[in-house]
Coordinates of C-alpha atoms in Angstrom, one line a residue:
X1 CA 103.9 102.5 104.5
X2 CA 105.8 104.0 101.6
X3 CA 103.8 107.2 101.8
X4 CA 104.3 107.4 105.5
X5 CA 108.0 106.7 105.1
X6 CA 108.4 109.7 102.9
X7 CA 108.0 111.9 106.0
X8 CA 110.6 110.0 108.0
X9 CA 114.2 110.9 107.8
X10 CA 116.4 108.0 106.6
X11 CA 113.9 105.1 107.1
X12 CA 115.2 101.5 106.9
X13 CA 112.9 99.9 104.4
X14 CA 111.9 96.3 104.9
X15 CA 108.5 96.8 103.3
X16 CA 109.5 97.1 99.6
X17 CA 109.0 93.9 97.6
X18 CA 111.2 95.1 94.7
X19 CA 114.8 94.3 94.0
X20 CA 117.2 97.1 94.5
X21 CA 119.7 95.5 92.1
X22 CA 119.8 97.3 88.7
X23 CA 118.6 95.5 85.5
X24 CA 121.5 93.6 84.0
X25 CA 123.4 95.4 81.3
X26 CA 122.7 92.9 78.6
X27 CA 119.0 93.4 79.0
X28 CA 119.4 97.2 78.8
X29 CA 121.5 96.8 75.7
X30 CA 118.8 94.8 74.0
X31 CA 116.3 97.6 74.7
X32 CA 118.8 100.3 73.5
X33 CA 119.3 98.4 70.2
X34 CA 115.6 98.2 69.6
X35 CA 115.3 101.9 70.3
X36 CA 118.2 102.8 68.1
X37 CA 116.7 100.6 65.3
X38 CA 113.4 102.5 65.5
X39 CA 111.4 99.4 66.6
X40 CA 109.8 100.9 69.7
X41 CA 107.7 103.8 68.4
X42 CA 104.5 101.8 67.9
X43 CA 102.2 99.3 69.5
X44 CA 103.2 95.7 69.3
X45 CA 100.6 93.0 68.4
X46 CA 98.1 92.9 71.2
X47 CA 99.3 89.5 72.4
X48 CA 103.0 90.5 72.2
X49 CA 106.0 90.4 69.9
X50 CA 106.0 87.1 68.0
X51 CA 109.7 86.5 68.7
X52 CA 109.1 87.1 72.5
X53 CA 106.2 84.7 72.6
X54 CA 108.2 82.0 70.8
X55 CA 111.1 82.5 73.3
X56 CA 108.5 82.3 76.2
X57 CA 107.3 78.9 74.8
X58 CA 110.9 77.6 74.9
X59 CA 111.3 78.8 78.4
X60 CA 108.1 77.3 79.6
X61 CA 109.0 73.9 78.2
X62 CA 112.6 74.0 79.5
X63 CA 112.0 75.4 83.0
X64 CA 108.3 74.7 83.8
X65 CA 107.5 71.4 82.0
X66 CA 104.7 73.2 80.0
X67 CA 104.1 72.5 76.3
X68 CA 102.7 75.8 75.1
X69 CA 101.9 77.3 71.7
X70 CA 102.8 80.9 70.9
X71 CA 99.1 81.6 70.2
X72 CA 98.4 80.7 73.9
X73 CA 100.8 83.3 75.2
X74 CA 99.8 86.9 76.1
X75 CA 102.5 89.4 77.0
X76 CA 101.1 91.7 79.7
X77 CA 101.9 94.8 81.7
X78 CA 103.6 92.8 84.4
X79 CA 102.1 89.7 86.0
X80 CA 99.6 92.0 87.8
X81 CA 97.7 92.9 84.6
X82 CA 97.7 89.3 83.5
X83 CA 96.3 88.2 86.8
X84 CA 93.6 90.9 86.8
X85 CA 92.6 90.0 83.2
X86 CA 92.4 86.3 84.2
X87 CA 90.1 87.1 87.2
X88 CA 87.9 89.3 85.1
X89 CA 87.7 86.7 82.3
X90 CA 86.8 83.8 84.6
X91 CA 84.7 85.3 87.4
X92 CA 81.3 87.1 86.9
X93 CA 79.9 89.5 89.5
X94 CA 78.9 87.5 92.6
X95 CA 81.0 84.5 91.8
X96 CA 83.5 83.3 94.4
X97 CA 87.2 83.0 94.0
X98 CA 89.1 80.9 96.5
X99 CA 92.4 82.4 97.6
X100 CA 94.8 81.6 100.5
X101 CA 95.1 83.7 103.6
X102 CA 97.7 85.1 104.1
X103 CA 98.1 85.9 100.5
X104 CA 99.4 88.8 98.3
X105 CA 97.1 91.7 99.0
X106 CA 96.7 92.7 95.4
X107 CA 95.1 89.3 94.6
X108 CA 92.4 90.1 97.1
X109 CA 91.7 93.5 95.5
X110 CA 91.7 92.0 92.0
X111 CA 88.9 89.6 93.0
X112 CA 86.9 92.5 94.5
X113 CA 87.5 94.8 91.5
X114 CA 85.9 92.1 89.4
X115 CA 82.8 92.3 91.7
X116 CA 83.6 88.7 92.7
X117 CA 83.8 87.5 96.3
X118 CA 87.1 86.2 97.9
X119 CA 86.7 83.0 99.8
X120 CA 89.7 82.7 102.1
X121 CA 91.5 79.4 102.6
X122 CA 93.8 79.4 105.6
X123 CA 97.5 78.5 105.3
X124 CA 98.5 77.0 108.6
X125 CA 101.5 78.8 110.2
X126 CA 102.2 75.9 112.6
X127 CA 102.5 73.6 109.7
X128 CA 105.0 75.8 107.7
X129 CA 102.2 77.8 106.1
X130 CA 100.7 74.7 104.3
X131 CA 97.2 75.0 102.8
X132 CA 94.3 73.7 104.8
X133 CA 92.8 71.6 102.0
X134 CA 89.9 70.4 104.1
X135 CA 88.8 73.9 104.6
X136 CA 89.3 74.6 100.9
X137 CA 86.9 71.7 100.0
X138 CA 84.4 73.0 102.6
X139 CA 84.5 76.5 101.0
X140 CA 83.4 75.3 97.5
X141 CA 79.9 76.3 96.6
X142 CA 77.9 76.4 93.3
X143 CA 79.2 80.0 92.8
X144 CA 82.9 79.0 93.1
X145 CA 84.8 79.5 89.9
X146 CA 88.6 79.5 90.6
X147 CA 91.4 79.3 93.0
X148 CA 93.9 82.2 92.8
X149 CA 97.3 81.8 94.5
X150 CA 101.0 82.4 94.3
X151 CA 103.9 80.0 94.9
X152 CA 106.5 80.8 96.2
X153 CA 104.1 82.9 98.4
X154 CA 104.2 86.6 99.0
X155 CA 104.1 87.3 102.0
X156 CA 105.0 84.0 103.8
X157 CA 107.8 82.7 101.6
X158 CA 106.1 79.2 101.6
X159 CA 106.5 77.0 98.5
X160 CA 103.6 74.7 97.5
X161 CA 105.4 71.6 96.3
X162 CA 103.9 68.5 94.7
X163 CA 102.7 66.9 97.9
X164 CA 100.3 69.9 98.3
X165 CA 99.6 70.6 94.6
X166 CA 98.6 67.1 93.7
X167 CA 95.7 66.8 96.2
X168 CA 94.8 70.5 95.4
X169 CA 94.6 69.6 91.6
X170 CA 92.4 66.6 92.4
X171 CA 90.0 68.9 94.3
X172 CA 89.9 71.5 91.4
X173 CA 89.4 68.8 88.8
X174 CA 86.7 67.1 90.8
X175 CA 84.8 70.4 91.2
X176 CA 85.5 71.7 87.7
X177 CA 87.3 74.8 88.9
X178 CA 90.0 76.9 87.3
X179 CA 93.4 77.7 88.8
X180 CA 94.9 81.2 88.4
X181 CA 98.6 81.0 89.3
X182 CA 101.1 83.8 90.2
X183 CA 104.6 82.3 89.7
X184 CA 106.5 85.5 90.0
X185 CA 109.2 84.1 92.4
X186 CA 109.6 80.8 90.5
X187 CA 113.4 80.9 90.4
X188 CA 113.9 81.8 94.1
X189 CA 113.6 78.8 96.3
X190 CA 115.8 77.6 99.1
X191 CA 116.8 74.6 101.1
X192 CA 115.9 72.0 98.5
X193 CA 112.4 73.4 97.9
X194 CA 111.3 73.1 94.2
X195 CA 108.9 75.3 92.3
X196 CA 106.3 73.3 90.4
X197 CA 104.0 74.9 87.9
X198 CA 100.5 73.7 88.7
X199 CA 99.6 73.5 85.0
X200 CA 102.2 70.7 84.6
X201 CA 100.2 68.3 86.8
X202 CA 97.9 65.8 85.0
X203 CA 94.6 67.3 84.0
X204 CA 95.5 70.9 85.0
X205 CA 96.8 72.5 81.8
X206 CA 93.3 73.1 80.3
X207 CA 91.9 74.6 83.5
X208 CA 94.9 76.8 84.5
X209 CA 95.8 80.4 83.6
X210 CA 99.5 80.6 84.5
X211 CA 101.1 84.1 85.0
X212 CA 104.8 84.9 85.1
X213 CA 106.9 88.0 85.1
X214 CA 110.3 89.3 84.2
X215 CA 110.1 91.7 87.2
X216 CA 111.6 89.5 89.9
X217 CA 113.6 87.1 87.8
X218 CA 115.7 89.8 86.0
X219 CA 115.3 92.8 88.4
X220 CA 113.0 94.6 85.9
X221 CA 110.3 96.1 88.2
X222 CA 110.2 99.4 86.2
X223 CA 109.9 97.8 82.8
X224 CA 106.4 96.4 83.5
X225 CA 106.4 93.3 81.5
X226 CA 105.0 89.8 82.3
X227 CA 103.1 87.1 80.5
X228 CA 100.2 84.7 80.7
X229 CA 99.9 81.1 79.4
X230 CA 96.2 80.4 78.8
X231 CA 95.7 77.1 76.8
X232 CA 92.9 76.5 74.3
X233 CA 89.9 78.8 74.5
X234 CA 91.1 80.5 77.7
X235 CA 93.5 82.7 75.8
X236 CA 90.7 84.3 73.8
X237 CA 88.8 85.0 77.0
X238 CA 91.8 86.6 78.7
X239 CA 92.4 88.7 75.5
X240 CA 88.9 90.2 75.8
X241 CA 90.1 91.9 79.0
X242 CA 93.7 92.5 78.1
X243 CA 92.9 94.6 75.1
X244 CA 90.7 97.2 77.0
X245 CA 93.0 97.1 80.0
X246 CA 96.3 97.7 78.1
X247 CA 96.1 97.1 74.3
X248 CA 99.6 95.8 74.5
X249 CA 102.6 95.7 76.9
X250 CA 105.3 98.5 76.2
X251 CA 107.2 97.6 73.1
X252 CA 110.6 98.6 74.4
X253 CA 110.0 96.5 77.5
X254 CA 109.2 93.5 75.3
X255 CA 112.5 93.8 73.5
X256 CA 114.2 94.0 76.8
X257 CA 112.4 90.9 77.9
X258 CA 113.4 89.1 74.7
X259 CA 117.0 90.1 75.4
X260 CA 116.6 88.7 79.0
X261 CA 115.5 85.3 77.7
X262 CA 118.0 85.1 74.9
X263 CA 121.0 86.2 76.9
X264 CA 123.1 84.6 79.6
X265 CA 121.1 83.4 82.7
X266 CA 123.9 83.9 85.2
X267 CA 122.1 86.8 86.8
X268 CA 119.2 84.6 87.8
X269 CA 121.5 82.3 89.7
X270 CA 123.3 85.2 91.3
X271 CA 120.1 86.9 92.4
X272 CA 119.0 83.6 94.0
X273 CA 122.3 83.3 95.9
X274 CA 122.0 86.8 97.0
X275 CA 118.4 86.4 98.4
X276 CA 119.4 83.2 100.2
X277 CA 122.2 85.0 102.0
X278 CA 119.9 87.9 102.8
X279 CA 117.2 85.5 104.1
X280 CA 119.7 83.8 106.4
X281 CA 120.9 87.3 107.6
X282 CA 117.3 88.3 108.3
X283 CA 116.6 85.1 110.2
X284 CA 119.7 85.6 112.3
X285 CA 118.7 89.1 113.2
X286 CA 115.1 88.0 114.0
X287 CA 116.6 85.4 116.4
X288 CA 118.0 88.4 118.3
X289 CA 114.5 89.6 119.0
X290 CA 112.8 86.5 120.4
X291 CA 110.6 88.6 122.7
X292 CA 109.2 90.5 119.7
X293 CA 108.9 88.0 116.8
X294 CA 108.5 84.4 116.0
X295 CA 108.8 83.2 112.4
X296 CA 108.6 80.3 109.9
X297 CA 111.8 80.3 107.8
X298 CA 110.8 81.1 104.2
X299 CA 111.5 78.5 101.5
X300 CA 111.2 80.9 98.6
X301 CA 110.5 84.4 97.4
X302 CA 112.2 87.3 99.2
X303 CA 109.5 87.8 101.7
X304 CA 108.8 86.4 105.2
X305 CA 105.9 86.9 107.6
X306 CA 106.9 86.9 111.3
X307 CA 104.3 86.8 114.0
X308 CA 104.4 89.8 116.4
X309 CA 104.5 88.6 120.0
X310 CA 104.0 91.9 121.8
X311 CA 100.5 93.0 122.9
X312 CA 100.6 95.9 120.5
X313 CA 101.2 93.5 117.7
X314 CA 97.6 92.4 117.8
X315 CA 96.9 95.5 115.7
X316 CA 99.6 95.1 113.0
X317 CA 98.8 98.5 111.4
X318 CA 99.3 100.4 114.6
X319 CA 102.4 98.4 115.4
X320 CA 104.0 99.1 112.0
X321 CA 103.1 102.8 112.0
X322 CA 104.6 103.3 115.5
X323 CA 107.7 101.3 114.5
X324 CA 108.2 103.5 111.4
X325 CA 107.5 106.9 113.1
X326 CA 109.4 106.1 116.3
X327 CA 111.9 103.5 115.3
X328 CA 112.5 104.5 111.7
X329 CA 111.9 101.0 110.3
X330 CA 109.3 100.2 107.7
X331 CA 107.5 96.8 107.6
X332 CA 104.1 96.0 105.9
X333 CA 101.3 95.3 108.4
X334 CA 100.0 91.8 108.1
X335 CA 96.4 92.8 108.1
X336 CA 96.8 93.7 104.4
X337 CA 97.3 90.0 103.5
X338 CA 93.9 88.5 104.5
X339 CA 92.1 87.7 107.7
X340 CA 94.8 85.5 109.2
X341 CA 97.5 88.1 108.4
X342 CA 96.6 90.2 111.4
X343 CA 99.2 90.0 114.2
X344 CA 102.0 89.6 111.7
X345 CA 104.2 91.9 109.6
X346 CA 105.8 91.3 106.2
X347 CA 109.5 91.7 105.9
X348 CA 111.3 91.7 102.6
X349 CA 115.0 90.9 102.1
X350 CA 115.6 92.1 98.6
X351 CA 117.6 95.2 99.6
X352 CA 121.1 95.2 100.9
X353 CA 122.7 93.6 103.9
X354 CA 123.5 97.1 105.1
X355 CA 119.8 98.0 105.1
X356 CA 118.8 94.9 106.9
X357 CA 121.4 95.4 109.6
X358 CA 120.5 99.0 110.0
X359 CA 116.8 98.1 110.4
X360 CA 117.5 95.4 113.0
X361 CA 120.1 97.6 114.9
X362 CA 117.3 100.2 115.2
X363 CA 114.8 97.6 116.3
X364 CA 117.1 96.2 118.9
X365 CA 117.6 99.6 120.3
X366 CA 113.9 100.5 120.0
X367 CA 112.5 97.3 121.6
X368 CA 115.2 97.1 124.2
X369 CA 114.3 100.6 125.4
X370 CA 110.6 100.0 125.2

């Protein structure tokens, strides 16, 4: 959709899952100091700067209830590289990796790049996009190795809280399966929903590779820095993939990340408040198009996944292409997010209120005339 939008004059972009807010100044200053001090010209240790890994350990204990050791932390090129390394480390060709549908499209590709097979577990829209745990149990075979998922969820905005994670953990432990978690949106939850790191549940730490990122939390998409917590022997297995994938994360980005953790955290709260306001605006504007969309209000992230009610919406790719080319509004077709994503579109609300209003003004005109 981004490539198609390049040929459209002044498109209203609701398809980019990246903050438009600039990286906070104190983070940029930390990177500048490292550059000026001559600390960024070489590789860092492959697992990351020692000071950064120690700061990550403190953050994990404070915010996630995880008791980590710096030797279990691997700083990666965003969460994406950490997730890919985890999948490659845990799944052999032909193995199966459970993953929700709808789910982040890159997770599905990571499983396939590892020559493993995605086994899709539906999240039930009518139940607030909760996981169908009965289907998950039925999908487990002798070839199943892991369950890969994110919470808060891209694209639905669902948050898997303890009432879902605890029975999920029991299933994984009973079947000796790993969990690979993408916790990129951990700080952005709404309406009392609470992010819980699955590795904090009893019996889960030793079977979980937890991935996090600075990208969303601190508006650092371009810096490409995230991290993995892989307890015990899991870290050495993930490192076997991380080194040929990346050698190390960019050194200057690691100093920026260290500055992010050591500096004031007001920006995280402010970003969360901004996304809540933009979520509410997006929902109000969707309410003005009841003949076109129905939706589940997202509890987290800055994504939502409305169902397309028109006949053309059965083919989400055709629907989104036509809306972009004729209505000048870009959404992501739901078919990209797994088998049950078809008939939906992903909307992101991490841009400005002006962009959201512009997009919905155009859609009201477009669908009103259609």
